Coordinates of C-alpha atoms in Angstrom, one line a residue:
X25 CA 197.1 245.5 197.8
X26 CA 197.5 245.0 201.7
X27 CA 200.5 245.9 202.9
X28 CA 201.0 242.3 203.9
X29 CA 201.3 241.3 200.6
X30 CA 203.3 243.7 199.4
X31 CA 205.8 242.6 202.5
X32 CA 205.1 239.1 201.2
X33 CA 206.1 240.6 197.5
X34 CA 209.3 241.8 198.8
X35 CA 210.6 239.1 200.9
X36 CA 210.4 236.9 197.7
X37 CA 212.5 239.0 195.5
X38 CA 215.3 239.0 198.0
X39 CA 214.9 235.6 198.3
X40 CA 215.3 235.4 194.7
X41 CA 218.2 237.6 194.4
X42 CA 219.6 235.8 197.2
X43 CA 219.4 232.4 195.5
X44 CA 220.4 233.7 192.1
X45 CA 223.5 235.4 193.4
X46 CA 224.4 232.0 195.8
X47 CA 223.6 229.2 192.3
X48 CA 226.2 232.5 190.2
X49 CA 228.5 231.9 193.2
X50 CA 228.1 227.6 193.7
X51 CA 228.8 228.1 189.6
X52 CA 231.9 230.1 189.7
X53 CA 232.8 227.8 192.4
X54 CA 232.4 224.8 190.5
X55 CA 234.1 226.3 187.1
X56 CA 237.2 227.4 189.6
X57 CA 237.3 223.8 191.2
X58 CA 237.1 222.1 188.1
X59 CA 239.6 224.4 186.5
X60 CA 242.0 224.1 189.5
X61 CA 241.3 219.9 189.3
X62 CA 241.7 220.4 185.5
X63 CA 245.1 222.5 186.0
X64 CA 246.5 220.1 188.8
X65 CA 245.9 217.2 186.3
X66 CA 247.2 218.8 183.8
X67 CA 250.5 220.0 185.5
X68 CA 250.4 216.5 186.6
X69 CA 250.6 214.3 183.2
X70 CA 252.5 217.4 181.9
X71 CA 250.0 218.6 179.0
X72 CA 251.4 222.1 178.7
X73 CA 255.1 220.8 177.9
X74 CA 253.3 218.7 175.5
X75 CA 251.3 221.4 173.7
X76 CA 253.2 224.8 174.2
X77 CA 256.1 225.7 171.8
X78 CA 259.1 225.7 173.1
X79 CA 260.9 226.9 169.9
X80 CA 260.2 227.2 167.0
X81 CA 261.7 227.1 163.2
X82 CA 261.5 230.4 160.9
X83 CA 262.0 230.1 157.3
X84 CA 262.6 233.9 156.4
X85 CA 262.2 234.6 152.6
X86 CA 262.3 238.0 151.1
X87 CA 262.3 239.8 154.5
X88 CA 259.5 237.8 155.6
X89 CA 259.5 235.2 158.4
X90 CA 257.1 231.9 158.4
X91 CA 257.0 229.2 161.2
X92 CA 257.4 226.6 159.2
X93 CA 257.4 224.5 162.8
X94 CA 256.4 224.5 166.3
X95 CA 258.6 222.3 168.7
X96 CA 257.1 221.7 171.7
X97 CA 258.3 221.8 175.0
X98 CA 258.6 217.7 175.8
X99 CA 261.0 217.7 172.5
X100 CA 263.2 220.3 173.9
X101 CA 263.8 218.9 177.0
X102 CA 264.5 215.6 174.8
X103 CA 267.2 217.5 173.2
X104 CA 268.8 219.3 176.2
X105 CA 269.1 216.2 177.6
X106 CA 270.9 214.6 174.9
X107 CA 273.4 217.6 174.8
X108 CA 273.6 217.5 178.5
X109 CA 274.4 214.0 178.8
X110 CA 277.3 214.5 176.6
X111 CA 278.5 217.5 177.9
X112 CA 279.3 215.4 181.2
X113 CA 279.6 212.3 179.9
X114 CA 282.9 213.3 177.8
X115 CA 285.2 214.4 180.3
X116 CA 284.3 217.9 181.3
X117 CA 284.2 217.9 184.7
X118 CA 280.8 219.3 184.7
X119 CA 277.7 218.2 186.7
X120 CA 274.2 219.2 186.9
X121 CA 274.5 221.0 189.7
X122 CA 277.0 223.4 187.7
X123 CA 274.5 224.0 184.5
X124 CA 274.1 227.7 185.4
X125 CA 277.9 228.7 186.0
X126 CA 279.0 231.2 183.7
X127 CA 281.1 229.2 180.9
X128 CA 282.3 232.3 178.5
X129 CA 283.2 235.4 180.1
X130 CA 283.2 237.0 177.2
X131 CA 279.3 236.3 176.6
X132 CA 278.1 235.8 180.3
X133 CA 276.3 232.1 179.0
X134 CA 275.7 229.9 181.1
X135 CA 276.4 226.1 180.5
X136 CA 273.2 225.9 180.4
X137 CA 272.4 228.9 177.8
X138 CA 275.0 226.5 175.5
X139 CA 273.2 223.8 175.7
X140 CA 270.0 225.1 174.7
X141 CA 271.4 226.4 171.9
X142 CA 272.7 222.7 171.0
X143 CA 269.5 221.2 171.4
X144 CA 267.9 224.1 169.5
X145 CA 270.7 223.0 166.4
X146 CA 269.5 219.6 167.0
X147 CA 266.0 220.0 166.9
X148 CA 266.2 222.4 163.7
X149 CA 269.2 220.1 162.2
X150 CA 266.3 216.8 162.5
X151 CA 263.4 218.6 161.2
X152 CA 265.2 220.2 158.4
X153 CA 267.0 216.6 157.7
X154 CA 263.5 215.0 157.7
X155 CA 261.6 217.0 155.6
X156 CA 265.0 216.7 153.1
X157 CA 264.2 212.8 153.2
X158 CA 260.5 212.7 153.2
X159 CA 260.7 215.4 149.9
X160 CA 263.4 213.2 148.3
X161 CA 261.5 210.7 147.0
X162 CA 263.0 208.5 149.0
X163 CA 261.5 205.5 150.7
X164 CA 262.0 204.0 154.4
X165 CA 261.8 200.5 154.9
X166 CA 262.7 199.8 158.7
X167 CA 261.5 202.9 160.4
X168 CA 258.7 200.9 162.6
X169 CA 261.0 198.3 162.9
X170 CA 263.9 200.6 164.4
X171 CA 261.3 203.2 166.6
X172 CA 259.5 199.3 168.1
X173 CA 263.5 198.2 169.2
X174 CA 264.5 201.6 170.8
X175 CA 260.8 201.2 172.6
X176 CA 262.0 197.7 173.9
X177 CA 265.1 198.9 174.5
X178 CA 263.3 201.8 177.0
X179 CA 261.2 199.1 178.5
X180 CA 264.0 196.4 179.6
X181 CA 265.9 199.3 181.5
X182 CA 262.8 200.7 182.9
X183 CA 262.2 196.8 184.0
X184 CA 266.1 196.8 185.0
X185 CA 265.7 200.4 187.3
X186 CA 262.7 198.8 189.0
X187 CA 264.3 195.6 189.8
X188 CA 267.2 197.7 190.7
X189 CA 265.4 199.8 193.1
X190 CA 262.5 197.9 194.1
X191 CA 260.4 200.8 192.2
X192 CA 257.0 199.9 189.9
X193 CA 257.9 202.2 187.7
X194 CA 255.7 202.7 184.3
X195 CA 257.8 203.3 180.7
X196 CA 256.1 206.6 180.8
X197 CA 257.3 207.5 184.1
X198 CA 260.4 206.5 183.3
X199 CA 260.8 208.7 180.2
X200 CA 259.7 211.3 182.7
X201 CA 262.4 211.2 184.7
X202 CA 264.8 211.0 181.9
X203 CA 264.0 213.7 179.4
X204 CA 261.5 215.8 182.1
X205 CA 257.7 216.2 182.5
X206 CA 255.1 215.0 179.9
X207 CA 257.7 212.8 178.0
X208 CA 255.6 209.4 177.1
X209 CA 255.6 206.3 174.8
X210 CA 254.0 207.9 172.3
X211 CA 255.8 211.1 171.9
X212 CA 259.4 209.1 172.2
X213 CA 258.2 206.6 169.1
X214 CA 257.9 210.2 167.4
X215 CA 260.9 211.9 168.3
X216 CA 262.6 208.0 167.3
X217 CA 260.4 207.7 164.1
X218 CA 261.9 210.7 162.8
X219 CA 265.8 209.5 163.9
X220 CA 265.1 206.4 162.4
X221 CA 264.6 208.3 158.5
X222 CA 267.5 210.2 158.9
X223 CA 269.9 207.1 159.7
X224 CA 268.2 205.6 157.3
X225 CA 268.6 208.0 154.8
X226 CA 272.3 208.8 155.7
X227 CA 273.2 205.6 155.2
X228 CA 271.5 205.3 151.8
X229 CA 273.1 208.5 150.5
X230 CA 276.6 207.5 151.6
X231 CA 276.0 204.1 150.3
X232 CA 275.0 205.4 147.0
X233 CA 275.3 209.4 145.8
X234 CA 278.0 210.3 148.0
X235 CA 280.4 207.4 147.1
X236 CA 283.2 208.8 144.8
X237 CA 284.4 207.0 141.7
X238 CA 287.4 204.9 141.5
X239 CA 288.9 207.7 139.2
X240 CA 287.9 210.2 141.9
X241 CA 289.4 208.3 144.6
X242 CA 292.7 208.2 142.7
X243 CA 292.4 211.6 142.2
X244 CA 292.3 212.9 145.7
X245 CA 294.9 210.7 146.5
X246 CA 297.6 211.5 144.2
X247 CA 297.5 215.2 145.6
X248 CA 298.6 214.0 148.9
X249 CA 299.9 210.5 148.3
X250 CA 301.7 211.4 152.2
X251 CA 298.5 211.6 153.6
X252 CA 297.6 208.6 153.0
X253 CA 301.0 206.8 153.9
X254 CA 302.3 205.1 157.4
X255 CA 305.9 204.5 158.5
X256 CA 307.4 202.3 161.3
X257 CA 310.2 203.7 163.0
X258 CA 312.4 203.1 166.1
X259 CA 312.0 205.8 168.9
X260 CA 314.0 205.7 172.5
X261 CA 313.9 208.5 174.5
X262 CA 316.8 210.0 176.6
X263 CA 315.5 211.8 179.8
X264 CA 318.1 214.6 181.0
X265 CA 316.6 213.3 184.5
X266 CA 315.9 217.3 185.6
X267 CA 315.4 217.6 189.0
X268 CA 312.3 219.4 190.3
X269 CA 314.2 222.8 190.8
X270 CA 317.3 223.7 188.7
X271 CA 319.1 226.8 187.5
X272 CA 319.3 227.5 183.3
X273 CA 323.2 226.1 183.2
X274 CA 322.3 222.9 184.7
X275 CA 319.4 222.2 182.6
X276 CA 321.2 223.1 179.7
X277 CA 324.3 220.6 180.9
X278 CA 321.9 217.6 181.7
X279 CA 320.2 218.2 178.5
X280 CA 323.3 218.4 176.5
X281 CA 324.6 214.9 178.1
X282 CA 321.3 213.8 176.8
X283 CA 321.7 214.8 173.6
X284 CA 325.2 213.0 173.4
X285 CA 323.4 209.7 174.7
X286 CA 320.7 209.9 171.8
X287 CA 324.1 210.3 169.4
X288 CA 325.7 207.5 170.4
X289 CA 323.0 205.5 170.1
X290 CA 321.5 206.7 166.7
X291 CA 324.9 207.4 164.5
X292 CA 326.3 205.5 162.5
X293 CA 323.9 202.9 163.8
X294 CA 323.3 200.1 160.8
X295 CA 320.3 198.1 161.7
X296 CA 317.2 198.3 164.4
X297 CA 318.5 195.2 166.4
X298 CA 322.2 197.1 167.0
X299 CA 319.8 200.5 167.8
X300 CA 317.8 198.2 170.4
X301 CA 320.9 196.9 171.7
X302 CA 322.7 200.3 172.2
X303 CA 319.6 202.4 173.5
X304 CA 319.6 199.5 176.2
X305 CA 322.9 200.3 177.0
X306 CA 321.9 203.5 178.4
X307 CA 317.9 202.1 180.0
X308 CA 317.2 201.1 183.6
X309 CA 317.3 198.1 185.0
X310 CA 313.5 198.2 185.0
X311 CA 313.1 199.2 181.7
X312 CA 315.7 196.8 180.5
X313 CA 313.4 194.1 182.3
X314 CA 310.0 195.1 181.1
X315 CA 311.7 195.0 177.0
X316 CA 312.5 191.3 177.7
X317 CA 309.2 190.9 178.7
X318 CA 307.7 192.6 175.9
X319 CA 306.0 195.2 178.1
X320 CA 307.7 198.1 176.4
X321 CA 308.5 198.4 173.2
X322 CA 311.0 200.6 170.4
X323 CA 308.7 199.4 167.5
X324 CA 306.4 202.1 166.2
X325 CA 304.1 201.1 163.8
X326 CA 301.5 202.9 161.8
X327 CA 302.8 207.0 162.1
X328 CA 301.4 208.9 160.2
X329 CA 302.8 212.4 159.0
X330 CA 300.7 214.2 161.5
X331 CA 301.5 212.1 164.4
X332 CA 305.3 212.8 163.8
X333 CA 305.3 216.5 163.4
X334 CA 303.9 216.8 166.4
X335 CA 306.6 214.6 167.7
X336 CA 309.5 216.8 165.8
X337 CA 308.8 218.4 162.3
X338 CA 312.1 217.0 160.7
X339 CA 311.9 213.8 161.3
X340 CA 308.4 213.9 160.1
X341 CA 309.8 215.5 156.8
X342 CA 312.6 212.9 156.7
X343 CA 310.6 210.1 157.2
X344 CA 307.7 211.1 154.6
X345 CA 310.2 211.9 152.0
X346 CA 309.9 209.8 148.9
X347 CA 313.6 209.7 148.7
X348 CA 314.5 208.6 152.0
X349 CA 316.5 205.5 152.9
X350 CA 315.9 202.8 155.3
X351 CA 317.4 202.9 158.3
X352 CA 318.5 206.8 158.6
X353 CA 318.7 207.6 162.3
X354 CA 317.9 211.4 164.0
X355 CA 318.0 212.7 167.0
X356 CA 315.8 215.2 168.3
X357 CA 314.4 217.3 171.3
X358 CA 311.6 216.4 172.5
X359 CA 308.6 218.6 173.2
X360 CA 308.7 219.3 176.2
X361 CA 312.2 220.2 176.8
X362 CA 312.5 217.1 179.3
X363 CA 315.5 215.2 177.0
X364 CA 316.3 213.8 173.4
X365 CA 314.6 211.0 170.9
X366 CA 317.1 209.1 169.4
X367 CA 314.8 207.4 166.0
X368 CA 315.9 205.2 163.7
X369 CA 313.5 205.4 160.2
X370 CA 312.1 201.7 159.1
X371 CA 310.4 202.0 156.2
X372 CA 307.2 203.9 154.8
X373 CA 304.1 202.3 152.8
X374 CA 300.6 202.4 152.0
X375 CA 298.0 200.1 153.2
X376 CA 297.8 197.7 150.1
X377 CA 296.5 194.6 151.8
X378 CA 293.4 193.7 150.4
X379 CA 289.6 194.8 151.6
X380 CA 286.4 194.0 151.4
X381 CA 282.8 195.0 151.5
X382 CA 279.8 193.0 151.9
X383 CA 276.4 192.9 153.7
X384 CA 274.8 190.3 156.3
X385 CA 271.8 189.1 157.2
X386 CA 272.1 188.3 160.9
X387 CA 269.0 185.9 162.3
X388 CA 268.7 184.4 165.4
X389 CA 265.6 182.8 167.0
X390 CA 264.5 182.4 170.4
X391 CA 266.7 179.1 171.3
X392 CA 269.9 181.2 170.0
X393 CA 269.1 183.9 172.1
X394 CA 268.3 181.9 174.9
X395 CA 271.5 180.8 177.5
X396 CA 269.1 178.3 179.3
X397 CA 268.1 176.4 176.1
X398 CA 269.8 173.3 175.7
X399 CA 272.2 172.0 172.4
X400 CA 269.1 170.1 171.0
X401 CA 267.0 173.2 171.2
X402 CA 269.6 175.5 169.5
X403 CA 270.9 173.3 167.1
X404 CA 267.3 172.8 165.8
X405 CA 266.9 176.4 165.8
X406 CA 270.0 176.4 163.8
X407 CA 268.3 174.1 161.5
X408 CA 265.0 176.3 161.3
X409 CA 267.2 179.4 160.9
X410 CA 269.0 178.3 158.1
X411 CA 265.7 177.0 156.0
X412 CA 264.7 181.3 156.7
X413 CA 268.1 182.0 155.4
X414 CA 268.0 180.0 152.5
X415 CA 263.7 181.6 151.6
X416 CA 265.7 185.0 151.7
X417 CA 268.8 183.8 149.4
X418 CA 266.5 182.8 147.2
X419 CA 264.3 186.0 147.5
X420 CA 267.6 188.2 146.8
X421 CA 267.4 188.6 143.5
X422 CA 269.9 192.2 143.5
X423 CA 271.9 194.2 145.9
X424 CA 268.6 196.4 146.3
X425 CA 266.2 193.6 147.0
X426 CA 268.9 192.2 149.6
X427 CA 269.1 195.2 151.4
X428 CA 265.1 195.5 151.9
X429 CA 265.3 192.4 153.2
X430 CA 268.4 192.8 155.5
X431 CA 266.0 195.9 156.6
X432 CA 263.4 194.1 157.4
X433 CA 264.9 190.7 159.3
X434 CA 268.4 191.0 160.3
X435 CA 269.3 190.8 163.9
X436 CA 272.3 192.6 163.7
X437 CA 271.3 196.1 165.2
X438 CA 274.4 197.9 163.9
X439 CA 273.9 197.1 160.8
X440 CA 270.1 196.5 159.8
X441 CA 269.9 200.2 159.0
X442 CA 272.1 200.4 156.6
X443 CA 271.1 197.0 154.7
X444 CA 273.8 195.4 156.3
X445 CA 276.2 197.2 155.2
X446 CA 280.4 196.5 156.0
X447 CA 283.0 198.4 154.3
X448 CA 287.1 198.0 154.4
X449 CA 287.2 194.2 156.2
X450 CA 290.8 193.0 156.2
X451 CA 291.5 189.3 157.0
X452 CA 292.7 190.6 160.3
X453 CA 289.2 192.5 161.3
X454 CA 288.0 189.2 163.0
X455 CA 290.1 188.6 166.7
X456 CA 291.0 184.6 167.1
X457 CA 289.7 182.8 170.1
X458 CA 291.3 180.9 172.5
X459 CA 290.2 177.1 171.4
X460 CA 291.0 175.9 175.8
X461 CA 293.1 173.5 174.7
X462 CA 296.6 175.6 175.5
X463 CA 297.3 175.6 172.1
X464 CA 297.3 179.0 169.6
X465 CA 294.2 181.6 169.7
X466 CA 292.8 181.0 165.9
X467 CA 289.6 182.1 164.2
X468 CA 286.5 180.2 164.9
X469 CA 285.6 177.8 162.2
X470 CA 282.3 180.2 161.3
X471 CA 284.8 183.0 160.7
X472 CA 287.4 181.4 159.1
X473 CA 285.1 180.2 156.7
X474 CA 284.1 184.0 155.7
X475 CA 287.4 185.2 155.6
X476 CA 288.1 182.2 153.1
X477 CA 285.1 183.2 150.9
X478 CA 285.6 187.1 151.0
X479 CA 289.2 187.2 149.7
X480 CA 289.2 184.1 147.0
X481 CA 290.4 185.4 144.2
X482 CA 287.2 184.1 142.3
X483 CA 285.1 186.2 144.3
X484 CA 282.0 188.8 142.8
X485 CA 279.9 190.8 143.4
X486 CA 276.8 189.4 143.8
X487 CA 277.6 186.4 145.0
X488 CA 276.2 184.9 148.6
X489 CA 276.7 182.5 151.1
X490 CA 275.2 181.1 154.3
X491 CA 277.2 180.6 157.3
X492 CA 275.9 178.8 160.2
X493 CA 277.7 180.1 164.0
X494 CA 276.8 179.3 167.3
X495 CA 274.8 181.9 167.9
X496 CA 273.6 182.9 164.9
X497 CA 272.8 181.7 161.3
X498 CA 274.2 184.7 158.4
X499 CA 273.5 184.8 155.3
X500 CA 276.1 187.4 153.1
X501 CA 276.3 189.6 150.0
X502 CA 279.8 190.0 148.5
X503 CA 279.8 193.8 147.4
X504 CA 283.4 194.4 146.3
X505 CA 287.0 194.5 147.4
X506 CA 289.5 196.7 147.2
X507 CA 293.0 197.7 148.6
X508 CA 293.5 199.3 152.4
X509 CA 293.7 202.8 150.9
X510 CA 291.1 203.0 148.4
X511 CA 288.7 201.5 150.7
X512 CA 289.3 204.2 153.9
X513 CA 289.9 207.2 151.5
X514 CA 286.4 206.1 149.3
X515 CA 284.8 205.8 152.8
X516 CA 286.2 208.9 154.1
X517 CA 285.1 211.0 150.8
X518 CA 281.6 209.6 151.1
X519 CA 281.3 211.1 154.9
X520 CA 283.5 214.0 154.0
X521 CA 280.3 214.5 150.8
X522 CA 277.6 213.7 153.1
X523 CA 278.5 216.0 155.7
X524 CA 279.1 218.9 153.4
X525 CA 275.6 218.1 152.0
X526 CA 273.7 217.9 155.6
X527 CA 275.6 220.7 156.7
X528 CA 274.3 222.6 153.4
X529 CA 270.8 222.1 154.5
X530 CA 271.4 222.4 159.0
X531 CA 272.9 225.4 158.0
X532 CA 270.9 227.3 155.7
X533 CA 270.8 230.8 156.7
X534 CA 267.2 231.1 155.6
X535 CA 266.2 229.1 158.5
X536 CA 266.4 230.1 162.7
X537 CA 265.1 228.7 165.6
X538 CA 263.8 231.0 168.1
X539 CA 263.8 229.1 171.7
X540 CA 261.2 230.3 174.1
X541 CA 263.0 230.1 177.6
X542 CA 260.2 231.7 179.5
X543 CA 257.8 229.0 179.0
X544 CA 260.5 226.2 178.7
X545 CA 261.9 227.6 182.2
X546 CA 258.3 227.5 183.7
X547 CA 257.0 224.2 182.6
X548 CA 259.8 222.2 183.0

């Protein structure tokens, strides 16, 4: 071989080398731009909040732990922001700009610390809750229904922020902004789907299981009969007017002339209009002025035992004792050292007036939810309205078969998850309206016709009526009735059974949440 072609030879390897190493390195750059596109993306439409854990739930059993599930990132933010958005929206003077101060000394947390732990509680509290349903047996009827309003719901303030501030904001994009990066529709329906079992499912529980007996009811009550009793009283309080700066032995003389005021007004004092008329003796001008016009007031109705101890301890044990007497008078330092209550006793009681329970079946069609549609359009949808009402009456076979239907087409949004469900209505629970005619604030005619039919003494269960409003046309399902007390303390054991039972399960010590910080910090 010449040596020309073995230069020839040569030269074509490197050139081959050459162009071998430069397509390795145009490959490596194409993988590196396509992962940095990929990454930017990514970052961008937040996939690694959506697909990294950003706690997760440990069941341990026997000494051994098991993820039993992975939260991801997107749903902690979700529930951070829940907790955070009460932490400031219930008075506690703290901002988001003040998340990371220390708030326990003792610990060195930081606000925010706390409220991670909260929204890990929450998160483990729904899961655990859910699975609880879902293993139950039991059945929802309105989850799609509930998730597809709380979707609207997201959409019309996303539509109300834009018009607001001239933004073309997407639902997504505003999820984004509320609950942080990779938040969309679809994950929020998920997040809602699973709130919507558990209200569904508390509501069935403490509508069915949880509900004590009537015997039960008495029960509890006759331990504490006090408990569950209210007084009215007359209370007028005596300032000893102490000036801003004072020395022991004038405080104690302009609180002893206080005292003697309260005593003149509350001894020997025989009825509340001669306790008015003497504590008035002793008021301001201004005070005197603003009693006339019923501004002020002596009357106290309602206490109950707690309220007055905290007020003074005796009278509270005077007033709540079964053999006091109308009309017994005491006087009493106040709290605060500031002067003397002169109280006159009225009369104690419990809440006997009659209550009752029922369920509705709200619907409303688009002229009744429409303010531009005229009285021929919304008294023909009243028309329409009532035929529906009338398909379903006749479709309500049972309390059961009512409350799948209230699930799946009442309007009323409070109560549609829990079959339309109201418990412990008094004649007094509906407000009168003002008719514009100057005479007397009285019921409207839709709900004086339901208080009518809910207390007649022929009333029972089962029983159902339609109600046409102006806004609405309801259909109703008389459930039972009974008096003031036994219808609060039956609701409050029901809450009182529920919550012992979902704190059973929230609070099982086999369970833990572990929260991963490091990546929740990072892809935030």
């Amino acid at each position: 071989m010449s040596k020309t072609d073995k230069s020839s030879k040569a030269k074509t390897k490197k050139h081959m080398k050459v162009s071998k190493k430069n397509k390795i390195i145009i490959a490596v750059s194409i993988v590196l731009a396509v992962l940095i596109c990929f990454s930017y993306v990514a970052m961008q439409i937040g996939l690694p909040a959506k697909v990294l854990t950003g706690a997760k739930i440990v069941k341990t059993t026997d000494g051994k732990e098991k993820t039993v599930k992975r939260i991801p990132i997107v749903e902690m933010n979700y529930y951070f922001t829940i907790a955070a958005n009460q932490l400031m929206a219930y008075g506690s003077g703290i901002d988001a700009s003040q998340l990371d101060e220390v708030c326990d000394p003792n610990t060195g947390k930081t606000y925010r610390d706390v409220l991670w732990e909260e929204a890990a509680s929450s998160a483990q509290g729904d899961y655990l809750l859910y699975e609880e349903a879902m293993n139950s047996g039991f059945k929802p009827s309105c989850t799609d229904r509930y998730v597809e309003l709380q979707v609207d719901s997201v959409r019309q303030t996303c539509d109300y922020m834009n018009a607001l501030r001239g933004t073309n904001m997407t639902a997504d994009q505003y999820l984004q902004s509320t609950y942080g990066t990779g938040m969309t529709m679809q994950i929020y329906r998920r997040i809602m789907r699973r709130t919507a079992v558990i209200e569904e499912f508390s509501a069935y529980l403490q509508q069915t299981t949880m509900v004590p007996n009537q015997e039960t009811v008495q029960k509890k009550f006759d331990e504490s009969p006090e408990t569950y009793t209210f007084v009215n009283y007359q209370l007028y309080f005596v300032s000893a007017e102490l000036p801003e700066e004072t020395t022991e032995e004038e405080k104690t003389k302009l609180l002893a002339e206080a005292e003697k005021k309260a005593h003149k007004i509350a001894d020997n004092c025989k009825d509340v209009e001669e306790f008015q008329k003497r504590a008035l003796e002793f008021s301001s001008d201004d005070y005197k002025e603003r009693f006339e016009k019923g501004e002020v007031t002596m009357a106290k109705t309602g206490g109950t035992k707690a309220n007055l101890t905290n007020a003074s301890p005796e009278f509270a044990e005077m007033c709540f004792n079964p053999e006091a007497k109308p009309l017994t008078t005491m006087v009493f330092k106040d709290s605060e050292d500031q002067g003397y209550f002169a109280a006159m006793f009225e009369e104690a009681y419990i809440k006997e007036d009659p209550t009752a329970s029922y369920r509705v079946i709200v619907l409303r069609n688009g002229a009744l939810s429409d303010m531009t549609a005229s009285e021929e359009e919304k008294a023909a949808a009243i028309q329409e309205a009532h035929k529906d009402a009338e398909e379903l009456m006749a479709k309500a076979t049972s309390e059961d078969e009512f409350i799948k239907l209230a699930k799946e087409n009442s309007e009323d949004m409070n109560s549609f998850t829990r079959g339309g469900y109201y418990e412990g209505v008094t004649q007094n629970s509906f407000s009168p309206v003002d008719p514009g005619d100057g005479s007397e604030p009285k019921l409207s005619d839709a709900d004086q016709k339901l208080v009518d039919w809910l207390f007649d003494s022929s009333r029972k269960a089962g029983d159902m009526i339609i109600i046409d409003s102006g806004s609405s046309v309801n259909l109703y399902y008389f459930h039972d009735t009974a008096p003031a007390w036994m219808a609060s303390l039956r609701a409050q054991m029901a809450s009182e059974n529920y919550t012992t039972w979902a704190n059973g399960i929230v609070s099982n010590p086999i369970y833990s949440v572990i929260v991963n910080h490091g990546l929740i910090d990072f892809f935030s």
